[in-house]
mmCIF file of C-alpha atoms in Angstrom:
data_model
loop_
_atom_site.group_PDB
_atom_site.id
_atom_site.type_symbol
_atom_site.label_atom_id
_atom_site.label_comp_id
_atom_site.label_asym_id
_atom_site.label_seq_id
_atom_site.Cartn_x
_atom_site.Cartn_y
_atom_site.Cartn_z
ATOM 1 C CA UNK A 361 54.178 235.131 74.715
ATOM 2 C CA UNK A 362 54.964 237.433 77.595
ATOM 3 C CA UNK A 363 52.425 238.123 80.324
ATOM 4 C CA UNK A 364 51.761 241.762 81.171
ATOM 5 C CA UNK A 365 49.771 243.060 84.149
ATOM 6 C CA UNK A 366 46.092 242.818 83.263
ATOM 7 C CA UNK A 367 45.414 246.336 84.542
ATOM 8 C CA UNK A 368 47.628 247.633 81.685
ATOM 9 C CA UNK A 369 45.902 245.607 78.944
ATOM 10 C CA UNK A 370 43.982 248.694 77.788
ATOM 11 C CA UNK A 371 47.263 250.069 76.398
ATOM 12 C CA UNK A 372 47.161 247.340 73.748
ATOM 13 C CA UNK A 373 43.862 248.685 72.345
ATOM 14 C CA UNK A 374 44.140 252.348 73.312
ATOM 15 C CA UNK A 375 45.881 253.844 70.276
ATOM 16 C CA UNK A 376 42.913 255.438 68.531
ATOM 17 C CA UNK A 377 43.412 259.062 67.510
ATOM 18 C CA UNK A 378 43.625 261.638 70.263
ATOM 19 C CA UNK A 379 40.869 264.216 69.776
ATOM 20 C CA UNK A 380 39.706 267.474 71.250
ATOM 21 C CA UNK A 381 36.023 267.786 72.080
ATOM 22 C CA UNK A 382 34.629 271.301 72.210
ATOM 23 C CA UNK A 383 31.521 272.213 74.160
ATOM 24 C CA UNK A 384 29.514 275.352 74.870
ATOM 25 C CA UNK A 385 27.820 276.217 78.150
ATOM 26 C CA UNK A 386 26.050 279.506 77.483
ATOM 27 C CA UNK A 387 28.782 281.850 76.268
ATOM 28 C CA UNK A 388 31.599 279.715 77.756
ATOM 29 C CA UNK A 389 33.365 277.438 75.269
ATOM 30 C CA UNK A 390 35.681 274.686 76.446
ATOM 31 C CA UNK A 391 37.988 272.024 75.052
ATOM 32 C CA UNK A 392 38.841 268.642 76.520
ATOM 33 C CA UNK A 393 41.352 266.090 75.295
ATOM 34 C CA UNK A 394 39.895 262.617 74.784
ATOM 35 C CA UNK A 395 41.803 259.505 73.780
ATOM 36 C CA UNK A 396 38.976 257.023 74.264
ATOM 37 C CA UNK A 397 36.938 257.137 71.066
ATOM 38 C CA UNK A 398 35.172 254.565 68.966
ATOM 39 C CA UNK A 399 33.721 254.483 65.479
ATOM 40 C CA UNK A 400 30.393 252.676 65.806
ATOM 41 C CA UNK A 401 29.207 252.599 62.198
ATOM 42 C CA UNK A 402 29.437 254.202 58.770
ATOM 43 C CA UNK A 403 26.330 256.295 59.625
ATOM 44 C CA UNK A 404 28.545 258.221 60.927
ATOM 45 C CA UNK A 405 28.161 257.285 64.569
ATOM 46 C CA UNK A 406 30.913 257.659 67.194
ATOM 47 C CA UNK A 407 31.375 257.238 70.926
ATOM 48 C CA UNK A 408 33.575 259.021 73.422
ATOM 49 C CA UNK A 409 34.145 258.218 77.056
ATOM 50 C CA UNK A 410 33.796 260.940 79.673
ATOM 51 C CA UNK A 411 31.745 261.691 82.748
ATOM 52 C CA UNK A 412 30.808 264.155 85.468
ATOM 53 C CA UNK A 413 34.454 264.449 86.565
ATOM 54 C CA UNK A 414 35.060 266.456 83.394
ATOM 55 C CA UNK A 415 34.111 270.148 83.235
ATOM 56 C CA UNK A 416 32.583 269.706 79.754
ATOM 57 C CA UNK A 417 30.263 266.857 80.708
ATOM 58 C CA UNK A 418 27.441 269.100 81.992
ATOM 59 C CA UNK A 419 27.456 271.052 78.717
ATOM 60 C CA UNK A 420 27.334 267.804 76.700
ATOM 61 C CA UNK A 421 24.406 266.612 78.796
ATOM 62 C CA UNK A 422 22.525 269.904 78.566
ATOM 63 C CA UNK A 423 23.138 271.026 74.967
ATOM 64 C CA UNK A 424 23.437 267.548 73.422
ATOM 65 C CA UNK A 425 26.087 268.760 70.970
ATOM 66 C CA UNK A 426 29.845 269.031 70.553
ATOM 67 C CA UNK A 427 32.585 269.201 67.969
ATOM 68 C CA UNK A 428 35.314 266.611 67.638
ATOM 69 C CA UNK A 429 38.514 268.323 66.500
ATOM 70 C CA UNK A 430 41.457 266.150 65.486
ATOM 71 C CA UNK A 431 44.879 267.610 66.277
ATOM 72 C CA UNK A 432 47.973 266.360 64.476
ATOM 73 C CA UNK A 433 51.116 264.777 65.880
ATOM 74 C CA UNK A 434 52.992 268.100 65.699
ATOM 75 C CA UNK A 435 50.540 269.405 68.299
ATOM 76 C CA UNK A 436 51.466 266.864 70.999
ATOM 77 C CA UNK A 437 52.412 269.519 73.564
ATOM 78 C CA UNK A 438 49.118 271.304 72.900
ATOM 79 C CA UNK A 439 47.231 268.001 73.358
ATOM 80 C CA UNK A 440 48.944 267.367 76.695
ATOM 81 C CA UNK A 441 48.505 270.984 77.821
ATOM 82 C CA UNK A 442 44.769 271.053 77.053
ATOM 83 C CA UNK A 443 44.342 267.661 78.720
ATOM 84 C CA UNK A 444 46.168 268.548 81.918
ATOM 85 C CA UNK A 445 44.348 271.752 82.896
ATOM 86 C CA UNK A 446 40.702 272.305 83.751
ATOM 87 C CA UNK A 447 38.164 274.426 81.956
ATOM 88 C CA UNK A 448 36.758 275.248 85.394
ATOM 89 C CA UNK A 449 39.524 277.814 85.851
ATOM 90 C CA UNK A 450 41.157 278.135 82.396
ATOM 91 C CA UNK A 451 40.017 279.616 79.095
ATOM 92 C CA UNK A 452 41.812 277.004 76.989
ATOM 93 C CA UNK A 453 41.228 278.744 73.653
ATOM 94 C CA UNK A 454 43.032 281.838 74.974
ATOM 95 C CA UNK A 455 45.713 280.017 76.957
ATOM 96 C CA UNK A 456 46.732 277.811 74.019
ATOM 97 C CA UNK A 457 46.178 280.347 71.231
ATOM 98 C CA UNK A 458 43.473 278.333 69.470
ATOM 99 C CA UNK A 459 41.018 279.837 67.007
ATOM 100 C CA UNK A 460 37.326 278.923 67.395
ATOM 101 C CA UNK A 461 35.390 278.754 64.122
ATOM 102 C CA UNK A 462 31.599 278.686 63.931
ATOM 103 C CA UNK A 463 30.101 275.514 62.547
ATOM 104 C CA UNK A 464 26.967 275.109 60.466
ATOM 105 C CA UNK A 465 24.938 272.707 62.621
ATOM 106 C CA UNK A 466 26.019 273.083 66.260
ATOM 107 C CA UNK A 467 26.911 276.030 68.496
ATOM 108 C CA UNK A 468 30.172 274.414 69.614
ATOM 109 C CA UNK A 469 33.248 275.710 67.805
ATOM 110 C CA UNK A 470 35.519 273.961 65.359
ATOM 111 C CA UNK A 471 39.245 274.505 65.996
ATOM 112 C CA UNK A 472 41.025 276.171 63.056
ATOM 113 C CA UNK A 473 44.444 274.738 63.919
ATOM 114 C CA UNK A 474 43.268 271.110 63.837
ATOM 115 C CA UNK A 475 43.629 268.779 60.859
ATOM 116 C CA UNK A 476 39.928 267.856 60.907
ATOM 117 C CA UNK A 477 36.671 268.723 62.689
ATOM 118 C CA UNK A 478 33.339 266.906 62.985
ATOM 119 C CA UNK A 479 30.177 268.643 64.177
ATOM 120 C CA UNK A 480 28.168 266.206 66.311
ATOM 121 C CA UNK A 481 24.928 265.833 68.179
ATOM 122 C CA UNK A 482 24.595 263.615 71.241
ATOM 123 C CA UNK A 483 22.178 260.765 70.530
ATOM 124 C CA UNK A 484 22.667 258.756 73.730
ATOM 125 C CA UNK A 485 24.410 258.911 77.082
ATOM 126 C CA UNK A 486 25.115 255.554 78.703
ATOM 127 C CA UNK A 487 25.900 256.744 82.223
ATOM 128 C CA UNK A 488 26.800 253.339 83.650
ATOM 129 C CA UNK A 489 29.779 253.131 81.276
ATOM 130 C CA UNK A 490 30.450 256.883 80.804
ATOM 131 C CA UNK A 491 29.809 256.572 77.064
ATOM 132 C CA UNK A 492 28.504 259.454 74.960
ATOM 133 C CA UNK A 493 27.148 258.323 71.588
ATOM 134 C CA UNK A 494 27.450 260.954 68.858
ATOM 135 C CA UNK A 495 26.097 261.374 65.353
ATOM 136 C CA UNK A 496 28.338 263.247 62.928
ATOM 137 C CA UNK A 497 26.471 266.069 61.173
ATOM 138 C CA UNK A 498 29.270 267.576 59.071
ATOM 139 C CA UNK A 499 33.008 266.974 58.663
ATOM 140 C CA UNK A 500 35.825 269.251 57.542
ATOM 141 C CA UNK A 501 39.534 268.731 56.821
ATOM 142 C CA UNK A 502 42.421 271.176 56.594
ATOM 143 C CA UNK A 503 43.887 271.881 53.162
ATOM 144 C CA UNK A 504 47.053 269.989 54.139
ATOM 145 C CA UNK A 505 45.178 267.108 55.818
ATOM 146 C CA UNK A 506 46.942 264.385 53.788
ATOM 147 C CA UNK A 507 50.371 265.669 54.845
ATOM 148 C CA UNK A 508 49.614 265.625 58.584
ATOM 149 C CA UNK A 509 50.004 262.693 60.970
ATOM 150 C CA UNK A 510 47.384 261.712 63.552
ATOM 151 C CA UNK A 511 48.465 261.329 67.148
ATOM 152 C CA UNK A 512 47.586 258.241 69.187
ATOM 153 C CA UNK A 513 47.816 257.908 72.973
ATOM 154 C CA UNK A 514 49.072 254.580 74.263
ATOM 155 C CA UNK A 515 47.586 255.322 77.690
ATOM 156 C CA UNK A 516 50.773 255.291 79.722
ATOM 157 C CA UNK A 517 51.934 258.832 78.943
ATOM 158 C CA UNK A 518 53.462 257.864 75.597
ATOM 159 C CA UNK A 519 52.149 258.599 72.119
ATOM 160 C CA UNK A 520 52.477 257.212 68.608
ATOM 161 C CA UNK A 521 52.165 259.117 65.328
ATOM 162 C CA UNK A 522 50.795 257.647 62.111
ATOM 163 C CA UNK A 523 53.467 256.070 59.984
ATOM 164 C CA UNK A 524 53.401 254.083 56.772
ATOM 165 C CA UNK A 525 50.108 253.685 54.949
ATOM 166 C CA UNK A 526 49.094 250.495 53.174
ATOM 167 C CA UNK A 527 46.563 250.953 50.365
ATOM 168 C CA UNK A 528 44.127 248.022 50.023
ATOM 169 C CA UNK A 529 41.135 250.025 48.795
ATOM 170 C CA UNK A 530 40.713 247.906 45.660
ATOM 171 C CA UNK A 531 40.550 244.667 47.615
ATOM 172 C CA UNK A 532 38.099 246.159 50.123
ATOM 173 C CA UNK A 533 35.986 248.244 47.719
ATOM 174 C CA UNK A 534 32.902 246.025 48.076
ATOM 175 C CA UNK A 535 32.950 246.574 51.875
ATOM 176 C CA UNK A 536 33.402 250.352 51.870
ATOM 177 C CA UNK A 537 30.581 252.892 51.735
ATOM 178 C CA UNK A 538 30.282 254.762 48.437
ATOM 179 C CA UNK A 539 32.605 257.748 48.298
ATOM 180 C CA UNK A 540 35.206 256.467 50.764
#
């Protein structure tokens, strides 16, 4: 085994899907790129990590809602672009040519160009750890969802796209929620 610097150990666990999180603050809609996400249960319950340093945090705190939009690997430059500018001085929907779509349960927009979207409400904010706990209210996928690859951030400026899939649904059927 090779030893790596401990301060880089997060890159071993980091590669969950990169997501966009949309928020609304009055009439202003914003998008942030988040690579720190966690599935908490089949409920569906999720967590993202963000805090007051992010322009969207105040809207999350105030409105208690957001949309998670999942871009695909082909959108890597879009992901980096959205994540490296601030909503404080940039209308990201306009700058990046993204199409907001109204959801059914929250006022925050879905993103038409993404492979999937999940409308969410905030159920808890754990300030000490910058964790926002979300409950999924409705989920949508693009027509070509199965043909797209998810993008995963390693955390060091590099990314990985989904590759081969290994089907073990039969062996795991008793563990999976009905309909999965």
